[in-house]
mmCIF file of C-alpha atoms and ligand atoms in Angstrom:
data_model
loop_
_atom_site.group_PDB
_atom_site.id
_atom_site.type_symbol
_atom_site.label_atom_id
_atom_site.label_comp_id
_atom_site.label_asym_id
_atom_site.label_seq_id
_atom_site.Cartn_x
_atom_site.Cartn_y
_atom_site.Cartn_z
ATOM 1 C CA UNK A 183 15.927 4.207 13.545
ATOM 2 C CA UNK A 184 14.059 7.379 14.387
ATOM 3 C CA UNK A 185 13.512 10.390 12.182
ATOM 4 C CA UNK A 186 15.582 13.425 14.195
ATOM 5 C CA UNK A 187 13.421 16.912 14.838
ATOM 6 C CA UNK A 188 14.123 18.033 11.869
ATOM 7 C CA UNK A 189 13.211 15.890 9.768
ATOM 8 C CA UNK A 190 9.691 15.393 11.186
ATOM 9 C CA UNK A 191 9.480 19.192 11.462
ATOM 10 C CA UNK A 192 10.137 19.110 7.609
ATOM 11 C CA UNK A 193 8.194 15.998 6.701
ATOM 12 C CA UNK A 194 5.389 18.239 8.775
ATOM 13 C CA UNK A 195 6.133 21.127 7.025
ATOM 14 C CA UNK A 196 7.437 20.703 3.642
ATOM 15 C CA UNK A 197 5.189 17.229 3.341
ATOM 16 C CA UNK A 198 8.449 15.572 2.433
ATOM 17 C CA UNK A 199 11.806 13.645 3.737
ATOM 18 C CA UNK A 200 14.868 12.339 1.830
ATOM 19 C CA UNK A 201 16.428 9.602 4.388
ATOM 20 C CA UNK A 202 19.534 7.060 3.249
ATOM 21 C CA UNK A 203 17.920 3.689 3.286
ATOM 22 C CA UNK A 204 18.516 2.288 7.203
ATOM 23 C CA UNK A 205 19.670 -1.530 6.132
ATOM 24 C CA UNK A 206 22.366 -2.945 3.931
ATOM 25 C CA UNK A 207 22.837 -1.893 0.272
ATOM 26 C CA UNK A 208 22.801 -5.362 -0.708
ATOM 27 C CA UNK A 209 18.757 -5.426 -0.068
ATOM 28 C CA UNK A 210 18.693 -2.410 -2.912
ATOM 29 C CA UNK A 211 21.596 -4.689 -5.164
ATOM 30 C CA UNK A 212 18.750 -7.426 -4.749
ATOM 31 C CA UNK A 213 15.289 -5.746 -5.714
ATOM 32 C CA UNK A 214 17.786 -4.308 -8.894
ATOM 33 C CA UNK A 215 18.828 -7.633 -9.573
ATOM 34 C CA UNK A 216 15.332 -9.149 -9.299
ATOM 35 C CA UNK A 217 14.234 -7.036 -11.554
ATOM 36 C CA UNK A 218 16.441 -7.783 -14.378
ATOM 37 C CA UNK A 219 16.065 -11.366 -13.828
ATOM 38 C CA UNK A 220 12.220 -11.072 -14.347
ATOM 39 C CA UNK A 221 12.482 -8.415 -17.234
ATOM 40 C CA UNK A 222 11.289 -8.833 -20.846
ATOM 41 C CA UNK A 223 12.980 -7.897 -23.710
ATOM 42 C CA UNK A 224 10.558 -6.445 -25.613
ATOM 43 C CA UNK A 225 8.707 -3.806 -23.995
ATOM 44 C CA UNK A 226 6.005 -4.461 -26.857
ATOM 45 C CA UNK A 227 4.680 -7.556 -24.876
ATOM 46 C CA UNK A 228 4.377 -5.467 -21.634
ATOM 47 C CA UNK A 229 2.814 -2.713 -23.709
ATOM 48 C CA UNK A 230 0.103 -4.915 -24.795
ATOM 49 C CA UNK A 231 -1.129 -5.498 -21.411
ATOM 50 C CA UNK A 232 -0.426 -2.972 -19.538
ATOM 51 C CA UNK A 233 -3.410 -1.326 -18.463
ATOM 52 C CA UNK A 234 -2.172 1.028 -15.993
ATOM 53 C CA UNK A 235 0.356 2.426 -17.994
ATOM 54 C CA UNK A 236 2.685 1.987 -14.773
ATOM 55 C CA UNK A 237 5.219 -1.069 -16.725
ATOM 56 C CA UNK A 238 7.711 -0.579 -19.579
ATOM 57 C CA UNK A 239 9.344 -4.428 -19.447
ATOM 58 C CA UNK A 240 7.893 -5.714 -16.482
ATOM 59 C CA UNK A 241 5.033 -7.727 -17.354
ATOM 60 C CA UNK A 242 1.738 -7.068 -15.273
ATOM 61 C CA UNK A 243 0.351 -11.158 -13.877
ATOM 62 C CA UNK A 244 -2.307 -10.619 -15.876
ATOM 63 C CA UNK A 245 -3.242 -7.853 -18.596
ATOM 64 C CA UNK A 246 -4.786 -4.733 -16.910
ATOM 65 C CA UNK A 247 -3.463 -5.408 -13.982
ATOM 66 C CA UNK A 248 -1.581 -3.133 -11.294
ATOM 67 C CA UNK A 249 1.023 -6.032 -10.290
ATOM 68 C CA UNK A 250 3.669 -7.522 -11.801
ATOM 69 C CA UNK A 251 5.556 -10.631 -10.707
ATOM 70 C CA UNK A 252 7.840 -8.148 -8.332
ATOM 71 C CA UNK A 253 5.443 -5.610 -6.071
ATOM 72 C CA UNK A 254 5.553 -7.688 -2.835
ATOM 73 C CA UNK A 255 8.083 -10.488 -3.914
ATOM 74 C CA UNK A 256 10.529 -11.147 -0.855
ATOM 75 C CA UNK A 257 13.155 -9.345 -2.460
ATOM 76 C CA UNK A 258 10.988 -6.001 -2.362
ATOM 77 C CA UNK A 259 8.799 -7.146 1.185
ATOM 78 C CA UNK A 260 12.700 -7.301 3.002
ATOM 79 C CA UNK A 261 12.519 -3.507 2.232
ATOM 80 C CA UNK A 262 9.435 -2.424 2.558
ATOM 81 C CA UNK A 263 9.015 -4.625 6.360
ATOM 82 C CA UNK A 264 12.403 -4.085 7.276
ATOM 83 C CA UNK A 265 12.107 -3.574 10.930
ATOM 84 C CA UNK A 266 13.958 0.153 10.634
ATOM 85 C CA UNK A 267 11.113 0.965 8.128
ATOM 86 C CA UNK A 268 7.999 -0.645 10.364
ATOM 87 C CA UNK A 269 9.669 1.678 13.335
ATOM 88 C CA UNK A 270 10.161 4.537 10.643
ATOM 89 C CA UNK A 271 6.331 4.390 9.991
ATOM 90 C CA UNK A 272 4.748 3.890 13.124
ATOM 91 C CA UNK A 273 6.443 6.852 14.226
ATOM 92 C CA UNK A 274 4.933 9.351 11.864
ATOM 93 C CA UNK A 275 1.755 7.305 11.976
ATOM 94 C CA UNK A 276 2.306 7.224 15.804
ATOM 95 C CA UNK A 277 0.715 4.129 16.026
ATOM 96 C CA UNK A 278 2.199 0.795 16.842
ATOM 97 C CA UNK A 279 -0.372 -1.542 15.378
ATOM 98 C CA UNK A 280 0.466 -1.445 11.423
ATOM 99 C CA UNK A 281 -1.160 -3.319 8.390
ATOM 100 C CA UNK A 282 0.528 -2.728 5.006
ATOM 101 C CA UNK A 283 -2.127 -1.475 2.903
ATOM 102 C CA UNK A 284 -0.085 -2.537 -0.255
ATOM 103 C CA UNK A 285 3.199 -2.230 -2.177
ATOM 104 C CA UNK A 286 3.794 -1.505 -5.976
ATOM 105 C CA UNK A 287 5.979 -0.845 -8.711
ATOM 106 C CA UNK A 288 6.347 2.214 -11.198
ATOM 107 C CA UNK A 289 8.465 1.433 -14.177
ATOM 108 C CA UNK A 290 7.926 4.749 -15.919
ATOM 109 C CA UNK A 291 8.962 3.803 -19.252
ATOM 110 C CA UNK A 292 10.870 6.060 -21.812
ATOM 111 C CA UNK A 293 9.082 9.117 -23.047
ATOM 112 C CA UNK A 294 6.144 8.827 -20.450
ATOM 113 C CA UNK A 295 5.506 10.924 -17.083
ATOM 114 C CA UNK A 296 3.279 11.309 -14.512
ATOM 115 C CA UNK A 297 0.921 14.600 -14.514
ATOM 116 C CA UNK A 298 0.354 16.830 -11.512
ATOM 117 C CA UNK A 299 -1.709 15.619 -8.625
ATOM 118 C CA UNK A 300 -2.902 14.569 -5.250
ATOM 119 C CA UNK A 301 -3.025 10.817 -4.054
ATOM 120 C CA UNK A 302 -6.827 9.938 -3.802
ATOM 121 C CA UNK A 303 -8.091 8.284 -0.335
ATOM 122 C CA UNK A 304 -7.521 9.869 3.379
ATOM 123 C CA UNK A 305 -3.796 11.685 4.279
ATOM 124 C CA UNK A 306 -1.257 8.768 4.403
ATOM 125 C CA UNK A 307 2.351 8.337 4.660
ATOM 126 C CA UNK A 308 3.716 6.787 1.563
ATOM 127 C CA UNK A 309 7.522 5.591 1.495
ATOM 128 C CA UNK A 310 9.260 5.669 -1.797
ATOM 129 C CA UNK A 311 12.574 3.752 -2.822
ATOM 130 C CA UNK A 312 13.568 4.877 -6.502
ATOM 131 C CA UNK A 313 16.201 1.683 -6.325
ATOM 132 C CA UNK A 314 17.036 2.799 -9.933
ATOM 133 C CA UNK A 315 17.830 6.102 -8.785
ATOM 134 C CA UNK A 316 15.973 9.046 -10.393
ATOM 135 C CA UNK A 317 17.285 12.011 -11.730
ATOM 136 C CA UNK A 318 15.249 14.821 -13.783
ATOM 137 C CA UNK A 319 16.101 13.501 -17.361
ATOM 138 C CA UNK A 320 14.974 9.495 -16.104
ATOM 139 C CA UNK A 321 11.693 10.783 -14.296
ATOM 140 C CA UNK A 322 12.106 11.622 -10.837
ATOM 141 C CA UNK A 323 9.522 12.987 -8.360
ATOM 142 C CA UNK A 324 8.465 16.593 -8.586
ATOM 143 C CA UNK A 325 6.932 18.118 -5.201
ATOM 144 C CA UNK A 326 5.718 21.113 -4.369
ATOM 145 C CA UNK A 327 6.539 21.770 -0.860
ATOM 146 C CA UNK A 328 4.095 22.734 2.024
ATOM 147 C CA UNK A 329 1.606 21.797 -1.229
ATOM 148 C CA UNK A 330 -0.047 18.591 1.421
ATOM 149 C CA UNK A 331 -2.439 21.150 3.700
ATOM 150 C CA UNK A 332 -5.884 22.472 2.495
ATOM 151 C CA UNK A 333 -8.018 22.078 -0.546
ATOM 152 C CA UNK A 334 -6.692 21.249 -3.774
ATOM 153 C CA UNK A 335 -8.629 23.923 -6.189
ATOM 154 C CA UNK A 336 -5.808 26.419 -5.896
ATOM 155 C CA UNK A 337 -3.616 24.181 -7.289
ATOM 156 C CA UNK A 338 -5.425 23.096 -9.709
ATOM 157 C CA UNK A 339 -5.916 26.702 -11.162
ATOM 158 C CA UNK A 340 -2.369 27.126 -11.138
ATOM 159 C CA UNK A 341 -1.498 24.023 -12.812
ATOM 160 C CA UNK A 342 -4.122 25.250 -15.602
ATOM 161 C CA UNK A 343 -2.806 29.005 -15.537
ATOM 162 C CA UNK A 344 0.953 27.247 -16.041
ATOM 163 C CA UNK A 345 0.075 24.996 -18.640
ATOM 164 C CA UNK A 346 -1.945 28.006 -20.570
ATOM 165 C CA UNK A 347 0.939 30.408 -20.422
ATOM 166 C CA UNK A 348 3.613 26.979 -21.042
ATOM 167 C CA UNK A 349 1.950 25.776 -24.309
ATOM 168 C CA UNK A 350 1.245 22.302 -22.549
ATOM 169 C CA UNK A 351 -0.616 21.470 -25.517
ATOM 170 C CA UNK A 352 -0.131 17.297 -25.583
ATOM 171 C CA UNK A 353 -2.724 15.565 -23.649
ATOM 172 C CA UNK A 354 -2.259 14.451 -19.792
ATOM 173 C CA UNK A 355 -1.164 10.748 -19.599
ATOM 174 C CA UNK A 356 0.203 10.539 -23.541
ATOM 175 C CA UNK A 357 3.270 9.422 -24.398
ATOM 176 C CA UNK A 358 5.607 12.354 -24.512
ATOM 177 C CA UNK A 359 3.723 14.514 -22.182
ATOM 178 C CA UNK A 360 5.562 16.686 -19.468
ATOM 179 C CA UNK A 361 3.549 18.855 -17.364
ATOM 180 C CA UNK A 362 4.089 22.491 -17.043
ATOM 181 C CA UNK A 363 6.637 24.045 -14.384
ATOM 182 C CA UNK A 364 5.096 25.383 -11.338
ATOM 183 C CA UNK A 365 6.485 28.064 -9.830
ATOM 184 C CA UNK A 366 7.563 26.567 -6.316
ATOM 185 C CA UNK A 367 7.946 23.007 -7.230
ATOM 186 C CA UNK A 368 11.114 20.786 -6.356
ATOM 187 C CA UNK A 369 12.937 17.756 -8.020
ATOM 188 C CA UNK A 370 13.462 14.909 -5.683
ATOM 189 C CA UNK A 371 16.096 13.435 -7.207
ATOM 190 C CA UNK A 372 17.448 10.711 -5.302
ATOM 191 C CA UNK A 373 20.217 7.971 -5.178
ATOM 192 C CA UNK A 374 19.429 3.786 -5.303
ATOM 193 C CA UNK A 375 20.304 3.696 -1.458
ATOM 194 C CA UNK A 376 17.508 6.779 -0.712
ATOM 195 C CA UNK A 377 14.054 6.637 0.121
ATOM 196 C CA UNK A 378 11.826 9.234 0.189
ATOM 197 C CA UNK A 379 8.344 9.792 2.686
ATOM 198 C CA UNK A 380 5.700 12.274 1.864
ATOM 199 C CA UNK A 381 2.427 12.826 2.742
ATOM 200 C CA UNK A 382 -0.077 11.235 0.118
ATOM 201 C CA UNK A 383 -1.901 14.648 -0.441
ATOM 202 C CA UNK A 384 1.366 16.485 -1.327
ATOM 203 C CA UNK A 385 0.589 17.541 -5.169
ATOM 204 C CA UNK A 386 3.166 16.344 -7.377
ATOM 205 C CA UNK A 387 4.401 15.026 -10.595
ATOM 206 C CA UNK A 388 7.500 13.073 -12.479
ATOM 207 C CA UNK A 389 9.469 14.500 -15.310
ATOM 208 C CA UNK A 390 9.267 12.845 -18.627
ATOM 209 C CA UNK A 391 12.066 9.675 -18.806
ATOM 210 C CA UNK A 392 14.090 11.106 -21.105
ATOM 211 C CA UNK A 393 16.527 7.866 -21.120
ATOM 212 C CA UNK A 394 16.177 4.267 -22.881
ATOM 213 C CA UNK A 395 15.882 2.770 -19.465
ATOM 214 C CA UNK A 396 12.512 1.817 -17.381
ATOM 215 C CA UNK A 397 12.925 3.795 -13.989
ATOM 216 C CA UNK A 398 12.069 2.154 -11.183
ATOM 217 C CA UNK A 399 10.394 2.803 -7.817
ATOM 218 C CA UNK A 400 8.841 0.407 -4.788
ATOM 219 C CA UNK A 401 5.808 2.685 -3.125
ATOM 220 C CA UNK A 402 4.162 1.506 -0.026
ATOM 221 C CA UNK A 403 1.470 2.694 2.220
ATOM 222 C CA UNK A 404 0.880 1.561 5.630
ATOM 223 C CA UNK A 405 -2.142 1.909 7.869
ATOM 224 C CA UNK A 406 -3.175 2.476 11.034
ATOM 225 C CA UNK A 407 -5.228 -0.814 12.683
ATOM 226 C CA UNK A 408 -8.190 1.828 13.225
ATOM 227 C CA UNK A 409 -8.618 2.295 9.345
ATOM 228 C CA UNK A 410 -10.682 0.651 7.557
ATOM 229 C CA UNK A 411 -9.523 0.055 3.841
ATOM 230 C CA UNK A 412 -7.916 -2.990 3.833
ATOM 231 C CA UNK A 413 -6.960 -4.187 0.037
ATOM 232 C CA UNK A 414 -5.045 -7.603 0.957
ATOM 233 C CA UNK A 415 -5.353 -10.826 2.621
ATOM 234 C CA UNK A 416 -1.903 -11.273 2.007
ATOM 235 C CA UNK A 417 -2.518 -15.491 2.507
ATOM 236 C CA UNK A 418 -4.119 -15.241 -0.257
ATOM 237 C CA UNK A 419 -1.534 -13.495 -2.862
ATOM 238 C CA UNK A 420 1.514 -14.573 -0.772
ATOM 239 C CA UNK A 421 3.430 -18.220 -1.980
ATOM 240 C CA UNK A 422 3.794 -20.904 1.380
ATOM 241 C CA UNK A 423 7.811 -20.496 0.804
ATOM 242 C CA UNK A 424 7.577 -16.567 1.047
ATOM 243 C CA UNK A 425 5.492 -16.326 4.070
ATOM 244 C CA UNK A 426 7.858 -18.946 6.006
ATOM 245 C CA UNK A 427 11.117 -16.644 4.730
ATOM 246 C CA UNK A 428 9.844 -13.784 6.735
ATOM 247 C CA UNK A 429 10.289 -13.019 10.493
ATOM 248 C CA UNK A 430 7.466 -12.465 12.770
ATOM 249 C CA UNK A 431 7.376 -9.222 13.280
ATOM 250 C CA UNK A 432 6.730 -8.768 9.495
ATOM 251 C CA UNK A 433 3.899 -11.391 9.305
ATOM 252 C CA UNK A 434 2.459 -9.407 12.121
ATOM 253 C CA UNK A 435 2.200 -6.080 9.365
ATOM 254 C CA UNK A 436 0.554 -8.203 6.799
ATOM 255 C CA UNK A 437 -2.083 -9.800 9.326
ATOM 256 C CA UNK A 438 -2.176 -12.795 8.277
ATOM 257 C CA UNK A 439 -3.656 -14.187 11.252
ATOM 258 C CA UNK A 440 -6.366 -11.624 11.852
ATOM 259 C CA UNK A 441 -9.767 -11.575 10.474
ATOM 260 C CA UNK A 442 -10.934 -8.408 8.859
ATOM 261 C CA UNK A 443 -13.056 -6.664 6.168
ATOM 262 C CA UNK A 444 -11.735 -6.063 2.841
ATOM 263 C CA UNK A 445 -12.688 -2.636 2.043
ATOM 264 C CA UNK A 446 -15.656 -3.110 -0.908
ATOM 265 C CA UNK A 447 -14.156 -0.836 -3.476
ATOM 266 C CA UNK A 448 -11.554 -3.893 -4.117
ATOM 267 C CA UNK A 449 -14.191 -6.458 -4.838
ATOM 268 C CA UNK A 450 -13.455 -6.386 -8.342
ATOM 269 C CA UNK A 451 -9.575 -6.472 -8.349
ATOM 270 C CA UNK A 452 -10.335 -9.521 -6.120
ATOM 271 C CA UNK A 453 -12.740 -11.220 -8.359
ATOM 272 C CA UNK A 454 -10.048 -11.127 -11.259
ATOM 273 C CA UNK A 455 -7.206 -11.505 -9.061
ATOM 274 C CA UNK A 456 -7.207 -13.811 -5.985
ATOM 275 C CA UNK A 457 -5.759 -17.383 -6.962
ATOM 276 C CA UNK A 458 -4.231 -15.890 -10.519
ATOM 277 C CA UNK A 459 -1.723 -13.106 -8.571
ATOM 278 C CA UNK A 460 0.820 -14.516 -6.551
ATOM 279 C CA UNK A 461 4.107 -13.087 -5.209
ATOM 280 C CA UNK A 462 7.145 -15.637 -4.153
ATOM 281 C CA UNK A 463 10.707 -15.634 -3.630
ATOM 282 C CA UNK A 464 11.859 -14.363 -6.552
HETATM 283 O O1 LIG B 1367 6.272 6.880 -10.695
HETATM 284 C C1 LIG B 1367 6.386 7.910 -10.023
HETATM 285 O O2 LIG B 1367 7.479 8.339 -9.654
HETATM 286 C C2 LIG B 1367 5.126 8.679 -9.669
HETATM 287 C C3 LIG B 1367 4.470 8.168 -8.503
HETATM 288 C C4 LIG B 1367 3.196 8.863 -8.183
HETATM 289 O O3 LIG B 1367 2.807 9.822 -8.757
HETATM 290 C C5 LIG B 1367 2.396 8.331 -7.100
HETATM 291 O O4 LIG B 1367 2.868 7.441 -6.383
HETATM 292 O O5 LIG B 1367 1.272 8.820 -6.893
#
């Protein structure tokens, strides 16, 4: 699959698509269904390790840690390397030579949001599949359109100016915080069997989860070969069974037959990570 004109004049433009998932629905029936198979039931044990404040009932491997037992488990890797995907990315990367920089889930738990920003690092292309579905009252993406060009400052002084004359008064990142309105934002709200792509640098935000319910999203970035930030030797995070379930072409995007750098900045997520995080089959 291709993105039409349009689209890439709007993903250009607005720094956003909406595009109906190009494989089966069962692949989205499967990451749901993974999911509750490795939920807790008390978010109170997730809670107590969760570091990143990105899990609700999904446990991280180990406390402070990004990853749960999920992020790039087959179930979610038959998504995020589905060929139609790999072909979706290289053409707004316009290269042909991919590595997946990494996958990861957000379960934004109830009563908890993201605040306005900007993805830190260089101007990627990040696919998102809310494969809970996402609607304003669970948490879904808030974008301001055209928001991905130029420096950030001006947005920044309008966030402030929004949240003076709002009364945003609870702090960024607490439970219970929702971040002001902005006058040209949008709500991506979004069906299991949609995925969204935006440009990294496109400022934006999540409503608070207003629901009981984790809500779920699978975020990936992929890079061109010629950049050099490489967070993964996948052999070494990846279970024997798991690399022999996929197909060529997506061993190929993990490179796990190429020698390369990992990009220093990950040195410590390696130290505590390599030989204690594994993903498998699910
Ligand atoms: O969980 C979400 O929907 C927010 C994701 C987000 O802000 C990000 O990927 O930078």
């Amino acid at each position: 699959m291709k993105f039409n004109k349009d689209q890439l004049e709007q993903y250009n433009t607005e720094g956003y698509v909406i595009f109906e998932c190009p494989f089966p629905e069962q692949l989205t029936t499967d990451c749901m269904a993974a999911v509750e198979k490795v939920r807790l039931d008390d978010p109170e044990e997730v809670t107590a390790c969760d570091g990143k404040r990105n899990h609700y009932r999904l446990k991280p491997q180990i406390p402070g840690s990004y990853w749960c037992d999920l992020d790039h488990s087959l179930p979610f890797l038959k998504v995020i390397l589905h060929e139609e995907i790999v072909e979706l990315a290289r053409q707004i990367i316009g290269e042909e030579d991919l590595y997946l920089r990494n996958a990861g889930i957000n379960e934004q738990a109830p009563n908890r949001s993201t605040l306005w920003h900007r993805d830190g690092g260089a101007a990627w292309a990040e696919f998102m599949h809310y494969f809970s579905g996402a609607r304003r009252e669970d948490g879904c993406l808030r974008v301001v359109p055209g928001s991905q060009y130029g420096p950030i400052e001006p947005w920044k002084d309008l966030l402030e100016q929004s949240r003076k004359e709002q009364g945003v008064t609870t702090s960024p990142g607490t439970d219970g915080f929702e971040d002001a309105e902005l006058p040209e934002e949008i709500s991506l709200e979004v069906d299991p069997h949609h995925m969204i792509v935006r440009f990294s640098q496109i400022f934006h935000a999540t409503w608070l989860n207003r629901s009981d319910k984790g809500r779920c999203m699978s975020h990936w970035l992929f890079h061109s070969h010629t950049e050099n930030n490489h967070r993964f030797d996948f052999n070494e995070y990846l279970t024997p069974e798991l690399i022999d379930s996929l197909t060529q072409e997506q061993k190929d995007v993990l490179w796990l037959d190429r020698e390369f750098e990992i990009d220093p900045k990950f040195a410590k997520e390696r130290e505590t990570e390599v030989g204690k995080v594994k993903w498998g089959i699910i």
